[in-house]
């Protein structure tokens, strides 16, 4: 039988058909992915009661949500982290929008700064080996009844007020046995400045708290997530919620010093809340190598310990609602070179001392 010779024209036709089929399959896959992403966003909207102003805003938020979901899925799929990420009530925000609305820590410049009357000198905390060895291996102030339920700062950069109040609530309970949910709104309204919802100083908040003679309760002076007029003058101070003075400490990366402080009471600290904080769901969070260079968020350390594999962690109380992280908390790595995300840089805490 004579050999059959295929023409180059036939080969070209087959190639075109194969490429066309590949394009059709690819387009169908893309449409399928887009449809799945849209349905996923719709389910998320229903879960969190999200409503948008118009179709254009919904489409934009859907695109942001899809990008966040892809990142979350990729990180979790890689399986090389000690923590997992997850969708939450922030999942339709870009990292920039999230930072603008949900952070807000500024470092107090000290004497000669914006509000020198709000500043107390930051002292270095020098811890001896004997002090460190005498601290418990683990502490959880939640289990000891010194931590109020997780709160939510909303779309207001008031983390500095929440961290200061949480540290104060803890100390008052330890000293008196009374756990009192105190008013962040009073601190937000009365700690000076005209834009306290954009950012503020933990030092200034603690100065006001110690000078106020006792904050009002949360119920009496409710949080509104926006700055208002100071109303503390029209109400008697809640003396049951009074503290003596406050301290600020330069830890210089010394996690041992922070451990000694937290063994005694909840402590407010500054951290860098890098983008994956936005999506944190569970596990022991380890920041990127550069995490800690930009301290822009205040949280409260309410304990420390280690997981089953021996990895040390800090128990961090945040104020982004109980739907974020582990019921509103984060376990952030302790040890492994120290000062992850700047945790052991600046510490703030009230005391019952009067001098």
Short mmCIF file of C-alpha atoms in Angstrom, two decimals:
data_model
loop_
_atom_site.label_atom_id
_atom_site.label_comp_id
_atom_site.label_asym_id
_atom_site.label_seq_id
_atom_site.Cartn_x
_atom_site.Cartn_y
_atom_site.Cartn_z
CA UNK A 1 0.00 0.00 0.00
CA UNK A 2 1.33 3.42 -0.85
CA UNK A 3 2.03 5.71 2.15
CA UNK A 4 -0.57 8.37 2.94
CA UNK A 5 0.84 11.89 2.89
CA UNK A 6 -0.96 14.43 5.15
CA UNK A 7 -0.92 17.91 3.78
CA UNK A 8 0.45 20.82 5.79
CA UNK A 9 -2.95 22.47 5.32
CA UNK A 10 -4.63 19.60 7.19
CA UNK A 11 -2.08 19.80 10.00
CA UNK A 12 -2.70 23.53 10.32
CA UNK A 13 -6.44 22.98 10.41
CA UNK A 14 -6.12 20.40 13.19
CA UNK A 15 -3.86 22.73 15.17
CA UNK A 16 -6.35 25.55 14.88
CA UNK A 17 -9.15 23.25 16.03
CA UNK A 18 -7.12 22.05 19.03
CA UNK A 19 -6.26 25.62 20.02
CA UNK A 20 -9.86 26.71 19.61
CA UNK A 21 -11.03 23.81 21.77
CA UNK A 22 -8.44 24.72 24.41
CA UNK A 23 -9.68 28.31 24.40
CA UNK A 24 -13.27 27.15 24.80
CA UNK A 25 -12.32 24.87 27.70
CA UNK A 26 -10.25 27.63 29.31
CA UNK A 27 -13.04 30.17 28.92
CA UNK A 28 -15.54 27.72 30.36
CA UNK A 29 -13.25 27.07 33.34
CA UNK A 30 -12.81 30.80 33.88
CA UNK A 31 -16.57 31.33 33.76
CA UNK A 32 -17.00 28.47 36.20
CA UNK A 33 -14.45 29.97 38.59
CA UNK A 34 -16.07 33.40 38.30
CA UNK A 35 -19.50 31.90 38.98
CA UNK A 36 -18.19 29.98 41.99
CA UNK A 37 -16.51 33.13 43.33
CA UNK A 38 -19.74 35.09 42.86
CA UNK A 39 -21.76 32.45 44.70
CA UNK A 40 -19.16 32.32 47.46
CA UNK A 41 -19.40 36.09 47.84
CA UNK A 42 -23.20 35.93 47.92
CA UNK A 43 -23.09 33.32 50.70
CA UNK A 44 -20.60 35.47 52.61
CA UNK A 45 -22.83 38.55 52.19
CA UNK A 46 -25.79 36.61 53.58
CA UNK A 47 -23.77 35.35 56.54
CA UNK A 48 -22.53 38.80 57.54
CA UNK A 49 -25.56 40.83 56.44
CA UNK A 50 -23.51 42.88 54.00
CA UNK A 51 -25.43 45.25 51.73
CA UNK A 52 -23.83 47.56 49.16
CA UNK A 53 -24.90 50.95 47.89
CA UNK A 54 -25.24 49.90 44.25
CA UNK A 55 -24.32 47.28 41.67
CA UNK A 56 -20.98 48.93 40.89
CA UNK A 57 -19.92 48.85 44.53
CA UNK A 58 -21.04 45.25 44.83
CA UNK A 59 -18.97 44.27 41.79
CA UNK A 60 -15.91 46.04 43.17
CA UNK A 61 -16.30 44.36 46.56
CA UNK A 62 -16.82 41.02 44.86
CA UNK A 63 -13.46 41.41 43.11
CA UNK A 64 -11.72 42.33 46.38
CA UNK A 65 -13.38 39.41 48.13
CA UNK A 66 -12.31 37.00 45.37
CA UNK A 67 -8.69 38.19 45.60
CA UNK A 68 -8.68 37.75 49.37
CA UNK A 69 -10.28 34.30 49.06
CA UNK A 70 -7.65 33.20 46.52
CA UNK A 71 -4.87 34.31 48.88
CA UNK A 72 -6.45 32.55 51.86
CA UNK A 73 -6.94 29.34 49.87
CA UNK A 74 -3.36 29.42 48.56
CA UNK A 75 -1.84 29.89 52.02
CA UNK A 76 -3.92 27.14 53.56
CA UNK A 77 -3.30 24.81 50.63
CA UNK A 78 0.46 25.24 50.94
CA UNK A 79 0.29 23.75 54.44
CA UNK A 80 3.63 25.18 55.50
CA UNK A 81 2.38 27.54 58.21
CA UNK A 82 1.64 27.01 61.91
CA UNK A 83 -1.62 28.92 61.45
CA UNK A 84 -4.56 29.04 59.09
CA UNK A 85 -6.32 31.94 57.45
CA UNK A 86 -10.04 32.24 56.87
CA UNK A 87 -12.84 34.42 55.57
CA UNK A 88 -14.29 36.81 58.13
CA UNK A 89 -16.27 40.04 58.30
CA UNK A 90 -13.31 41.97 56.82
CA UNK A 91 -12.97 39.85 53.68
CA UNK A 92 -14.27 42.45 51.21
CA UNK A 93 -11.69 45.05 52.27
CA UNK A 94 -8.32 45.63 50.64
CA UNK A 95 -5.31 45.59 52.94
CA UNK A 96 -5.08 49.38 52.65
CA UNK A 97 -8.75 49.89 53.55
CA UNK A 98 -8.45 47.49 56.44
CA UNK A 99 -5.39 49.30 57.83
CA UNK A 100 -7.10 52.67 57.56
CA UNK A 101 -10.25 51.59 59.40
CA UNK A 102 -9.12 49.04 61.96
CA UNK A 103 -5.68 50.00 63.28
CA UNK A 104 -4.72 53.34 64.86
CA UNK A 105 -1.76 53.03 67.26
CA UNK A 106 0.74 55.88 67.42
CA UNK A 107 3.83 55.85 69.59
CA UNK A 108 3.86 58.61 72.20
CA UNK A 109 6.79 60.89 71.37
CA UNK A 110 7.49 61.63 75.02
CA UNK A 111 8.55 64.96 76.55
CA UNK A 112 8.59 67.59 73.86
CA UNK A 113 6.05 65.65 71.80
CA UNK A 114 2.49 66.44 70.88
CA UNK A 115 1.03 66.02 74.37
CA UNK A 116 3.88 66.02 76.94
CA UNK A 117 1.38 66.05 79.78
CA UNK A 118 0.21 62.65 78.58
CA UNK A 119 3.67 61.17 78.61
CA UNK A 120 5.58 59.33 81.28
CA UNK A 121 9.20 58.38 80.72
CA UNK A 122 9.56 54.93 79.18
CA UNK A 123 11.88 52.90 81.34
CA UNK A 124 13.80 49.86 80.21
CA UNK A 125 12.70 46.70 82.01
CA UNK A 126 15.68 44.74 83.22
CA UNK A 127 14.80 41.18 84.18
CA UNK A 128 17.10 38.89 86.10
CA UNK A 129 17.36 35.16 85.43
CA UNK A 130 15.88 34.55 88.88
CA UNK A 131 12.80 36.65 88.03
CA UNK A 132 12.29 34.87 84.75
CA UNK A 133 12.71 31.42 86.28
CA UNK A 134 10.17 32.25 88.97
CA UNK A 135 7.43 33.08 86.47
CA UNK A 136 4.92 30.33 85.62
CA UNK A 137 5.41 28.35 82.42
CA UNK A 138 1.98 29.52 81.30
CA UNK A 139 -0.52 32.19 82.30
CA UNK A 140 -4.05 32.84 81.06
CA UNK A 141 -5.83 35.78 82.66
CA UNK A 142 -9.05 34.73 80.92
CA UNK A 143 -9.16 31.58 83.06
CA UNK A 144 -8.57 33.71 86.15
CA UNK A 145 -11.57 35.93 85.40
CA UNK A 146 -9.60 39.09 84.65
CA UNK A 147 -10.62 39.56 81.00
CA UNK A 148 -13.91 40.98 79.74
CA UNK A 149 -15.56 39.55 76.60
CA UNK A 150 -14.01 40.49 73.25
CA UNK A 151 -15.16 43.88 71.96
CA UNK A 152 -15.25 45.48 68.50
CA UNK A 153 -13.71 48.83 67.65
CA UNK A 154 -15.73 49.03 64.42
CA UNK A 155 -14.65 51.40 61.64
CA UNK A 156 -12.71 53.57 64.07
CA UNK A 157 -8.94 53.59 64.64
CA UNK A 158 -9.40 53.35 68.40
CA UNK A 159 -7.29 50.27 69.14
CA UNK A 160 -5.16 52.41 71.49
CA UNK A 161 -8.21 53.12 73.69
CA UNK A 162 -9.35 49.49 73.73
CA UNK A 163 -5.90 48.17 74.67
CA UNK A 164 -5.56 50.69 77.49
CA UNK A 165 -9.03 49.90 78.83
CA UNK A 166 -8.48 46.11 78.62
CA UNK A 167 -5.26 46.42 80.62
CA UNK A 168 -7.10 48.53 83.18
CA UNK A 169 -10.03 46.11 83.42
CA UNK A 170 -7.56 43.32 84.12
CA UNK A 171 -5.70 45.16 86.86
CA UNK A 172 -8.89 46.25 88.61
CA UNK A 173 -10.16 42.66 88.68
CA UNK A 174 -6.85 41.34 90.00
CA UNK A 175 -6.74 44.01 92.70
CA UNK A 176 -10.40 44.03 93.74
CA UNK A 177 -12.00 40.85 92.43
CA UNK A 178 -14.48 42.92 90.40
CA UNK A 179 -14.49 42.44 86.63
CA UNK A 180 -15.95 45.66 85.22
CA UNK A 181 -16.43 46.28 81.51
CA UNK A 182 -15.28 49.89 81.19
CA UNK A 183 -16.02 52.57 78.62
CA UNK A 184 -13.69 52.92 75.64
CA UNK A 185 -16.02 55.63 74.37
CA UNK A 186 -15.24 57.79 77.39
CA UNK A 187 -11.53 57.45 76.64
CA UNK A 188 -12.14 58.15 72.94
CA UNK A 189 -14.17 61.28 73.70
CA UNK A 190 -12.11 62.66 76.57
CA UNK A 191 -8.48 61.95 75.71
CA UNK A 192 -7.99 65.09 73.67
CA UNK A 193 -7.36 65.68 70.00
CA UNK A 194 -9.92 66.18 67.27
CA UNK A 195 -9.40 62.93 65.37
CA UNK A 196 -9.17 60.21 68.00
CA UNK A 197 -10.95 57.81 65.63
CA UNK A 198 -8.00 57.99 63.26
CA UNK A 199 -5.28 57.17 65.78
CA UNK A 200 -4.12 57.83 69.31
CA UNK A 201 -1.67 57.13 72.11
CA UNK A 202 -1.97 54.35 74.68
CA UNK A 203 0.00 56.57 77.08
CA UNK A 204 -2.55 59.36 76.71
CA UNK A 205 -5.40 56.94 77.32
CA UNK A 206 -3.82 55.56 80.49
CA UNK A 207 -3.01 59.07 81.71
CA UNK A 208 -6.68 60.00 81.35
CA UNK A 209 -7.85 56.78 83.00
CA UNK A 210 -5.64 57.29 86.04
CA UNK A 211 -6.66 60.95 86.31
CA UNK A 212 -10.39 60.33 85.87
CA UNK A 213 -10.86 58.64 89.23
CA UNK A 214 -12.49 55.66 87.57
CA UNK A 215 -13.98 55.12 84.13
CA UNK A 216 -17.71 54.78 83.59
CA UNK A 217 -18.99 51.34 82.76
CA UNK A 218 -19.53 50.25 79.17
CA UNK A 219 -23.28 50.18 79.79
CA UNK A 220 -23.33 53.73 81.18
CA UNK A 221 -21.17 55.25 78.44
CA UNK A 222 -21.71 53.02 75.40
CA UNK A 223 -19.37 52.73 72.45
CA UNK A 224 -20.48 54.34 69.17
CA UNK A 225 -17.33 53.90 67.01
CA UNK A 226 -17.07 57.64 66.46
CA UNK A 227 -15.64 60.47 68.50
CA UNK A 228 -18.14 62.57 70.44
CA UNK A 229 -18.20 65.24 73.10
CA UNK A 230 -16.66 64.29 76.43
CA UNK A 231 -19.46 63.47 78.88
CA UNK A 232 -17.40 62.45 81.90
CA UNK A 233 -17.97 65.76 83.69
CA UNK A 234 -21.66 65.09 84.11
CA UNK A 235 -21.27 61.78 85.92
CA UNK A 236 -19.59 60.75 89.14
CA UNK A 237 -16.43 58.70 88.61
CA UNK A 238 -16.85 54.99 89.08
CA UNK A 239 -14.35 54.66 91.92
CA UNK A 240 -14.58 50.87 91.74
CA UNK A 241 -12.78 51.15 88.40
CA UNK A 242 -10.00 53.46 89.58
CA UNK A 243 -6.27 52.79 89.28
CA UNK A 244 -3.22 54.57 90.64
CA UNK A 245 -0.67 55.45 87.97
CA UNK A 246 0.49 53.95 84.72
CA UNK A 247 3.81 52.81 83.35
CA UNK A 248 5.29 52.58 79.90
CA UNK A 249 8.25 50.36 79.22
CA UNK A 250 10.83 49.99 76.50
CA UNK A 251 11.37 46.26 76.19
CA UNK A 252 13.92 46.43 73.37
CA UNK A 253 12.86 43.05 72.06
CA UNK A 254 13.21 41.29 75.43
CA UNK A 255 10.42 38.73 75.54
CA UNK A 256 11.55 37.65 78.99
CA UNK A 257 10.73 41.12 80.29
CA UNK A 258 7.28 40.95 78.71
CA UNK A 259 6.72 37.51 80.23
CA UNK A 260 7.49 38.84 83.71
CA UNK A 261 5.05 41.74 83.19
CA UNK A 262 2.26 39.51 81.81
CA UNK A 263 2.70 37.05 84.67
CA UNK A 264 1.53 39.91 86.90
CA UNK A 265 -1.31 41.40 84.84
CA UNK A 266 -2.64 41.96 81.30
CA UNK A 267 -0.38 44.36 79.38
CA UNK A 268 -1.06 46.59 76.36
CA UNK A 269 1.56 46.37 73.60
CA UNK A 270 2.16 47.70 70.11
CA UNK A 271 2.41 45.37 67.11
CA UNK A 272 2.60 45.48 63.37
CA UNK A 273 -0.64 44.00 62.06
CA UNK A 274 0.66 42.94 58.66
CA UNK A 275 -1.84 41.89 55.95
CA UNK A 276 -2.33 38.29 57.12
CA UNK A 277 -3.57 39.58 60.50
CA UNK A 278 -6.58 40.67 58.45
CA UNK A 279 -7.37 37.03 57.63
CA UNK A 280 -6.05 35.17 60.71
CA UNK A 281 -8.29 32.30 61.79
CA UNK A 282 -6.42 29.91 64.09
CA UNK A 283 -3.07 28.48 65.15
CA UNK A 284 0.17 30.09 66.28
CA UNK A 285 0.79 33.08 64.03
CA UNK A 286 4.31 33.69 62.77
CA UNK A 287 4.88 37.01 61.05
CA UNK A 288 7.05 37.66 58.04
CA UNK A 289 10.77 38.37 58.65
CA UNK A 290 10.11 42.12 58.43
CA UNK A 291 7.02 42.12 60.67
CA UNK A 292 7.58 44.55 63.53
CA UNK A 293 9.16 47.42 61.65
CA UNK A 294 5.92 49.41 61.50
CA UNK A 295 4.07 49.41 64.82
CA UNK A 296 0.55 50.62 64.06
CA UNK A 297 -1.82 48.52 66.15
CA UNK A 298 -2.40 48.14 69.90
CA UNK A 299 -3.52 44.89 71.51
CA UNK A 300 -3.54 43.41 75.01
CA UNK A 301 -1.44 40.43 76.04
CA UNK A 302 -3.57 38.38 78.44
CA UNK A 303 -1.38 35.31 78.75
CA UNK A 304 1.28 33.07 77.30
CA UNK A 305 1.99 29.36 76.94
CA UNK A 306 3.06 26.69 74.46
CA UNK A 307 1.21 24.36 72.11
CA UNK A 308 1.45 20.58 72.01
CA UNK A 309 4.59 20.74 69.89
CA UNK A 310 6.34 23.04 72.33
CA UNK A 311 5.93 26.21 70.27
CA UNK A 312 5.64 29.16 72.62
CA UNK A 313 2.98 31.80 72.05
CA UNK A 314 1.45 34.95 73.47
CA UNK A 315 -2.31 35.10 74.03
CA UNK A 316 -3.37 38.33 72.38
CA UNK A 317 -6.76 39.92 72.98
CA UNK A 318 -7.79 41.94 69.96
CA UNK A 319 -10.83 44.18 69.49
CA UNK A 320 -12.08 43.14 66.06
CA UNK A 321 -15.03 41.13 67.33
CA UNK A 322 -15.36 37.48 68.32
CA UNK A 323 -15.70 36.47 64.66
CA UNK A 324 -12.05 37.21 64.01
CA UNK A 325 -9.32 34.72 64.91
CA UNK A 326 -9.82 32.28 67.77
CA UNK A 327 -12.95 33.84 69.20
CA UNK A 328 -11.39 37.30 68.97
CA UNK A 329 -7.95 36.21 70.16
CA UNK A 330 -4.67 35.41 68.45
CA UNK A 331 -1.88 33.14 69.53
CA UNK A 332 1.25 34.89 68.33
CA UNK A 333 4.58 33.08 68.36
CA UNK A 334 6.88 33.54 71.36
CA UNK A 335 10.56 32.66 71.17
CA UNK A 336 12.26 31.61 67.92
CA UNK A 337 14.49 34.68 67.91
CA UNK A 338 12.01 36.85 69.77
CA UNK A 339 9.92 39.97 69.25
CA UNK A 340 7.72 38.59 66.50
CA UNK A 341 5.80 41.46 64.85
CA UNK A 342 7.27 43.86 67.44
CA UNK A 343 5.41 42.35 70.41
CA UNK A 344 8.22 43.02 72.86
CA UNK A 345 8.97 46.62 71.91
CA UNK A 346 6.60 48.93 73.82
CA UNK A 347 4.53 47.85 76.82
CA UNK A 348 1.92 49.88 78.73
CA UNK A 349 0.17 48.97 81.96
CA UNK A 350 -1.58 50.66 84.89
CA UNK A 351 -0.66 50.02 88.50
CA UNK A 352 -2.38 50.53 91.83
CA UNK A 353 0.55 52.61 93.05
CA UNK A 354 -0.11 56.28 93.71
CA UNK A 355 3.35 57.53 92.85
#
